[in-house]
Amino acid sequence: MSSVRDTTLQSDIGKMKLENDGSFKRASSAFRNWIHPKDTQFPAERDRYHLYVSYACPWATRTLITRKLKGLEDIIPVTVVSPHMGENGWPFASVDPFPGADVDPLYNSKHVKDLYFKADPNYGGRFTVPVLWDKKQNTVVNNESSEIIRMLNSAFNDMLPPEKATVDIYPEELQKQIDEVNSWVYDTVNNGVYKAGFAGTQEAYEAAVYPLFESLDRLEKMLTGKDYLVGDRLTEADIRLFVTVVRFDPVYFSHFKCSLRDIRHGYPAINRWMKNLYWTNEAFRSSTNFQHIKVHYYWSQTKVNPTRVVSVGPVPDIEPL
Ligand SMILES: N[C@@H](CCC(=O)N[C@@H](CS)C(=O)NCC(=O)O)C(=O)O
């Protein structure tokens, strides 16, 4: 018998196991280091860190939006993978030259999995994006988007012009409120769509899909007559909700069976809030690539969609303002 480890068990989403009751439980992220302005291990430095993302992935898109809002483009370069997440996970353009995908400029890796094994040859988790990479120590700083956006928000401020340094998506006086909204939005909406879509039993599906729509109803009330979720300003609560809502009609409604209502007909206030962010804020629009989004979900998740046929609707992906 071969003693070579089968790493496709970690990279092939088709081989991912559900819980015994048919529900999907997201594994926690493994790399949890922090960049601080004057840290000894991970100090904030220009062109030392690199961000690997997929335009398809809502978690990665949080980091893209934050990077743009903070004007960190020259300080933290970014590399985009192909949306075709296959048996080896996310490929770079050297393996799959999908329009908009990049080669890995640092190591010419074939897949994101190569980076994880460079950081830790014994890595046993999934090969997820986003990855915040340290070029100096050739390792992953952090692969948890909720933490990466907090670092981007504050760790590099000394290097930024005042108009970008003062952008604050997690202001102190709103932190309690933001954390509170994030916690139920994460469980029932951001992760809720995945729990509904990956469910292997009717019970597990319904246990996710009804709370999802209860939360959307609650968000609809919160956003009626308002431009932002918390306080009267753009915060990470908006960023974290936006990345799920913008994928809702194009993907989650049909592919993940989140089909009680769609956003454009069922939730006018959420729809207006989303369109406003998308059409009036370049950070949101430039981080949203509907082709990568649609191709990724319908093509990659073969347990959900074995034919890999990509749905053509809705048209348009997002309505005009
Ligand atoms: N906790 C992570 C989740 C990231 C995540 O699950 N990313 C997905 C894409 S949307 C991924 O890369 N999955 C690959 C896999 O599970 O094999 C975060 O928020 O950063």
PDB file of N, CA and C and ligand atoms in Angstrom, residues 10-13 16 26-29 54 56-60 62 85 89-90 126-130 143-146 148 186 194 296-297, ligand 1:
ATOM      1  N   GLN A  10      -8.504  16.782   1.365  1.00  0.00           N
ATOM      2  CA  GLN A  10      -8.539  18.143   1.912  1.00  0.00           C
ATOM      3  C   GLN A  10      -8.920  19.180   0.852  1.00  0.00           C
ATOM      4  N   SER A  11      -8.714  18.856  -0.435  1.00  0.00           N
ATOM      5  CA  SER A  11      -8.883  19.890  -1.464  1.00  0.00           C
ATOM      6  C   SER A  11     -10.120  19.703  -2.333  1.00  0.00           C
ATOM      7  N   ASP A  12     -10.632  18.496  -2.397  1.00  0.00           N
ATOM      8  CA  ASP A  12     -11.752  18.235  -3.309  1.00  0.00           C
ATOM      9  C   ASP A  12     -13.060  18.428  -2.560  1.00  0.00           C
ATOM     10  N   ILE A  13     -13.794  19.449  -2.938  1.00  0.00           N
ATOM     11  CA  ILE A  13     -15.033  19.762  -2.215  1.00  0.00           C
ATOM     12  C   ILE A  13     -16.058  18.632  -2.389  1.00  0.00           C
ATOM     13  N   MET A  16     -15.826  16.293   0.483  1.00  0.00           N
ATOM     14  CA  MET A  16     -16.010  16.847   1.828  1.00  0.00           C
ATOM     15  C   MET A  16     -17.167  16.129   2.546  1.00  0.00           C
ATOM     16  N   ARG A  26     -18.763  24.386   9.237  1.00  0.00           N
ATOM     17  CA  ARG A  26     -17.549  25.002   8.694  1.00  0.00           C
ATOM     18  C   ARG A  26     -16.382  24.815   9.656  1.00  0.00           C
ATOM     19  N   ALA A  27     -15.250  24.342   9.138  1.00  0.00           N
ATOM     20  CA  ALA A  27     -14.060  24.163   9.984  1.00  0.00           C
ATOM     21  C   ALA A  27     -13.467  25.524  10.321  1.00  0.00           C
ATOM     22  N   SER A  28     -12.826  25.639  11.486  1.00  0.00           N
ATOM     23  CA  SER A  28     -12.257  26.952  11.809  1.00  0.00           C
ATOM     24  C   SER A  28     -10.892  27.123  11.135  1.00  0.00           C
ATOM     25  N   SER A  29     -10.540  28.379  10.906  1.00  0.00           N
ATOM     26  CA  SER A  29      -9.303  28.699  10.174  1.00  0.00           C
ATOM     27  C   SER A  29      -8.084  28.410  11.041  1.00  0.00           C
ATOM     28  N   SER A  54     -10.066  34.797  -4.234  1.00  0.00           N
ATOM     29  CA  SER A  54     -10.912  34.468  -5.380  1.00  0.00           C
ATOM     30  C   SER A  54     -12.007  35.514  -5.420  1.00  0.00           C
ATOM     31  N   ALA A  56     -14.732  34.845  -6.583  1.00  0.00           N
ATOM     32  CA  ALA A  56     -15.955  34.082  -6.363  1.00  0.00           C
ATOM     33  C   ALA A  56     -16.327  34.029  -4.889  1.00  0.00           C
ATOM     34  N   CYS A  57     -15.336  34.058  -4.049  1.00  0.00           N
ATOM     35  CA  CYS A  57     -15.514  33.736  -2.632  1.00  0.00           C
ATOM     36  C   CYS A  57     -15.956  34.954  -1.817  1.00  0.00           C
ATOM     37  N   PRO A  58     -17.082  34.838  -1.114  1.00  0.00           N
ATOM     38  CA  PRO A  58     -17.553  35.988  -0.341  1.00  0.00           C
ATOM     39  C   PRO A  58     -16.595  36.383   0.783  1.00  0.00           C
ATOM     40  N   TRP A  59     -15.941  35.394   1.386  1.00  0.00           N
ATOM     41  CA  TRP A  59     -15.025  35.695   2.502  1.00  0.00           C
ATOM     42  C   TRP A  59     -13.815  36.452   1.966  1.00  0.00           C
ATOM     43  N   ALA A  60     -13.296  36.018   0.834  1.00  0.00           N
ATOM     44  CA  ALA A  60     -12.149  36.709   0.236  1.00  0.00           C
ATOM     45  C   ALA A  60     -12.540  38.115  -0.219  1.00  0.00           C
ATOM     46  N   ARG A  62     -14.567  40.143   1.130  1.00  0.00           N
ATOM     47  CA  ARG A  62     -14.507  41.077   2.273  1.00  0.00           C
ATOM     48  C   ARG A  62     -13.139  41.763   2.315  1.00  0.00           C
ATOM     49  N   MET A  85     -12.686  25.654  -8.991  1.00  0.00           N
ATOM     50  CA  MET A  85     -12.120  24.944  -7.844  1.00  0.00           C
ATOM     51  C   MET A  85     -12.363  23.445  -8.037  1.00  0.00           C
ATOM     52  N   GLY A  89      -8.364  21.783  -5.538  1.00  0.00           N
ATOM     53  CA  GLY A  89      -8.732  23.071  -4.949  1.00  0.00           C
ATOM     54  C   GLY A  89      -8.577  24.202  -5.955  1.00  0.00           C
ATOM     55  N   TRP A  90      -8.266  25.393  -5.444  1.00  0.00           N
ATOM     56  CA  TRP A  90      -8.184  26.599  -6.284  1.00  0.00           C
ATOM     57  C   TRP A  90      -6.929  26.578  -7.156  1.00  0.00           C
ATOM     58  N   ARG A 126      -8.417  22.589   5.294  1.00  0.00           N
ATOM     59  CA  ARG A 126      -8.819  22.875   3.915  1.00  0.00           C
ATOM     60  C   ARG A 126      -7.991  24.042   3.368  1.00  0.00           C
ATOM     61  N   PHE A 127      -7.915  24.100   2.053  1.00  0.00           N
ATOM     62  CA  PHE A 127      -7.052  25.098   1.396  1.00  0.00           C
ATOM     63  C   PHE A 127      -7.903  26.278   0.952  1.00  0.00           C
ATOM     64  N   THR A 128      -8.260  27.097   1.916  1.00  0.00           N
ATOM     65  CA  THR A 128      -9.232  28.158   1.642  1.00  0.00           C
ATOM     66  C   THR A 128      -8.557  29.475   1.254  1.00  0.00           C
ATOM     67  N   VAL A 129      -9.331  30.297   0.536  1.00  0.00           N
ATOM     68  CA  VAL A 129      -9.005  31.703   0.359  1.00  0.00           C
ATOM     69  C   VAL A 129      -9.978  32.491   1.228  1.00  0.00           C
ATOM     70  N   PRO A 130      -9.612  33.668   1.685  1.00  0.00           N
ATOM     71  CA  PRO A 130      -8.378  34.393   1.433  1.00  0.00           C
ATOM     72  C   PRO A 130      -7.202  33.852   2.242  1.00  0.00           C
ATOM     73  N   ASN A 143      -5.523  33.175   7.688  1.00  0.00           N
ATOM     74  CA  ASN A 143      -6.473  32.768   6.635  1.00  0.00           C
ATOM     75  C   ASN A 143      -7.921  32.879   7.116  1.00  0.00           C
ATOM     76  N   GLU A 144      -8.149  33.831   8.005  1.00  0.00           N
ATOM     77  CA  GLU A 144      -9.503  34.073   8.510  1.00  0.00           C
ATOM     78  C   GLU A 144      -9.911  35.507   8.128  1.00  0.00           C
ATOM     79  N   SER A 145     -10.856  35.587   7.195  1.00  0.00           N
ATOM     80  CA  SER A 145     -11.194  36.899   6.622  1.00  0.00           C
ATOM     81  C   SER A 145     -11.645  37.921   7.658  1.00  0.00           C
ATOM     82  N   SER A 146     -12.375  37.465   8.685  1.00  0.00           N
ATOM     83  CA  SER A 146     -12.884  38.434   9.665  1.00  0.00           C
ATOM     84  C   SER A 146     -11.724  39.097  10.408  1.00  0.00           C
ATOM     85  N   ILE A 148      -8.496  39.258   9.007  1.00  0.00           N
ATOM     86  CA  ILE A 148      -7.698  40.000   8.012  1.00  0.00           C
ATOM     87  C   ILE A 148      -8.267  41.412   7.829  1.00  0.00           C
ATOM     88  N   TYR A 186     -23.595  36.361  10.551  1.00  0.00           N
ATOM     89  CA  TYR A 186     -22.672  35.279  10.167  1.00  0.00           C
ATOM     90  C   TYR A 186     -23.392  33.931  10.205  1.00  0.00           C
ATOM     91  N   TYR A 194     -24.720  28.691   2.992  1.00  0.00           N
ATOM     92  CA  TYR A 194     -23.940  27.456   2.784  1.00  0.00           C
ATOM     93  C   TYR A 194     -24.588  26.280   3.508  1.00  0.00           C
ATOM     94  N   HIS A 296     -17.860  29.712 -10.524  1.00  0.00           N
ATOM     95  CA  HIS A 296     -17.316  28.978  -9.387  1.00  0.00           C
ATOM     96  C   HIS A 296     -18.354  28.059  -8.741  1.00  0.00           C
ATOM     97  N   TYR A 297     -19.471  28.640  -8.339  1.00  0.00           N
ATOM     98  CA  TYR A 297     -20.428  27.830  -7.566  1.00  0.00           C
ATOM     99  C   TYR A 297     -21.015  26.698  -8.416  1.00  0.00           C
TER     100      TYR A 297
HETATM  101  N1  LIG B   1     -13.139  31.117   7.555  1.00  0.00           N
HETATM  102  C1  LIG B   1     -12.703  31.400   6.284  1.00  0.00           C
HETATM  103  C2  LIG B   1     -13.576  30.714   5.245  1.00  0.00           C
HETATM  104  C3  LIG B   1     -13.003  30.823   3.876  1.00  0.00           C
HETATM  105  C4  LIG B   1     -13.634  29.811   2.917  1.00  0.00           C
HETATM  106  O1  LIG B   1     -14.346  28.889   3.335  1.00  0.00           O
HETATM  107  N2  LIG B   1     -13.353  29.969   1.622  1.00  0.00           N
HETATM  108  C5  LIG B   1     -13.853  29.025   0.633  1.00  0.00           C
HETATM  109  C6  LIG B   1     -14.290  29.703  -0.641  1.00  0.00           C
HETATM  110  S1  LIG B   1     -15.751  30.659  -0.494  1.00  0.00           S
HETATM  111  C7  LIG B   1     -12.738  28.103   0.212  1.00  0.00           C
HETATM  112  O2  LIG B   1     -11.665  28.549  -0.153  1.00  0.00           O
HETATM  113  N3  LIG B   1     -13.016  26.797   0.213  1.00  0.00           N
HETATM  114  C8  LIG B   1     -12.109  25.809  -0.267  1.00  0.00           C
HETATM  115  C9  LIG B   1     -12.361  24.472   0.350  1.00  0.00           C
HETATM  116  O3  LIG B   1     -13.063  24.376   1.345  1.00  0.00           O
HETATM  117  O4  LIG B   1     -11.806  23.521  -0.178  1.00  0.00           O
HETATM  118  C10 LIG B   1     -12.704  32.905   6.113  1.00  0.00           C
HETATM  119  O5  LIG B   1     -13.710  33.570   6.405  1.00  0.00           O
HETATM  120  O6  LIG B   1     -11.681  33.420   5.711  1.00  0.00           O
END
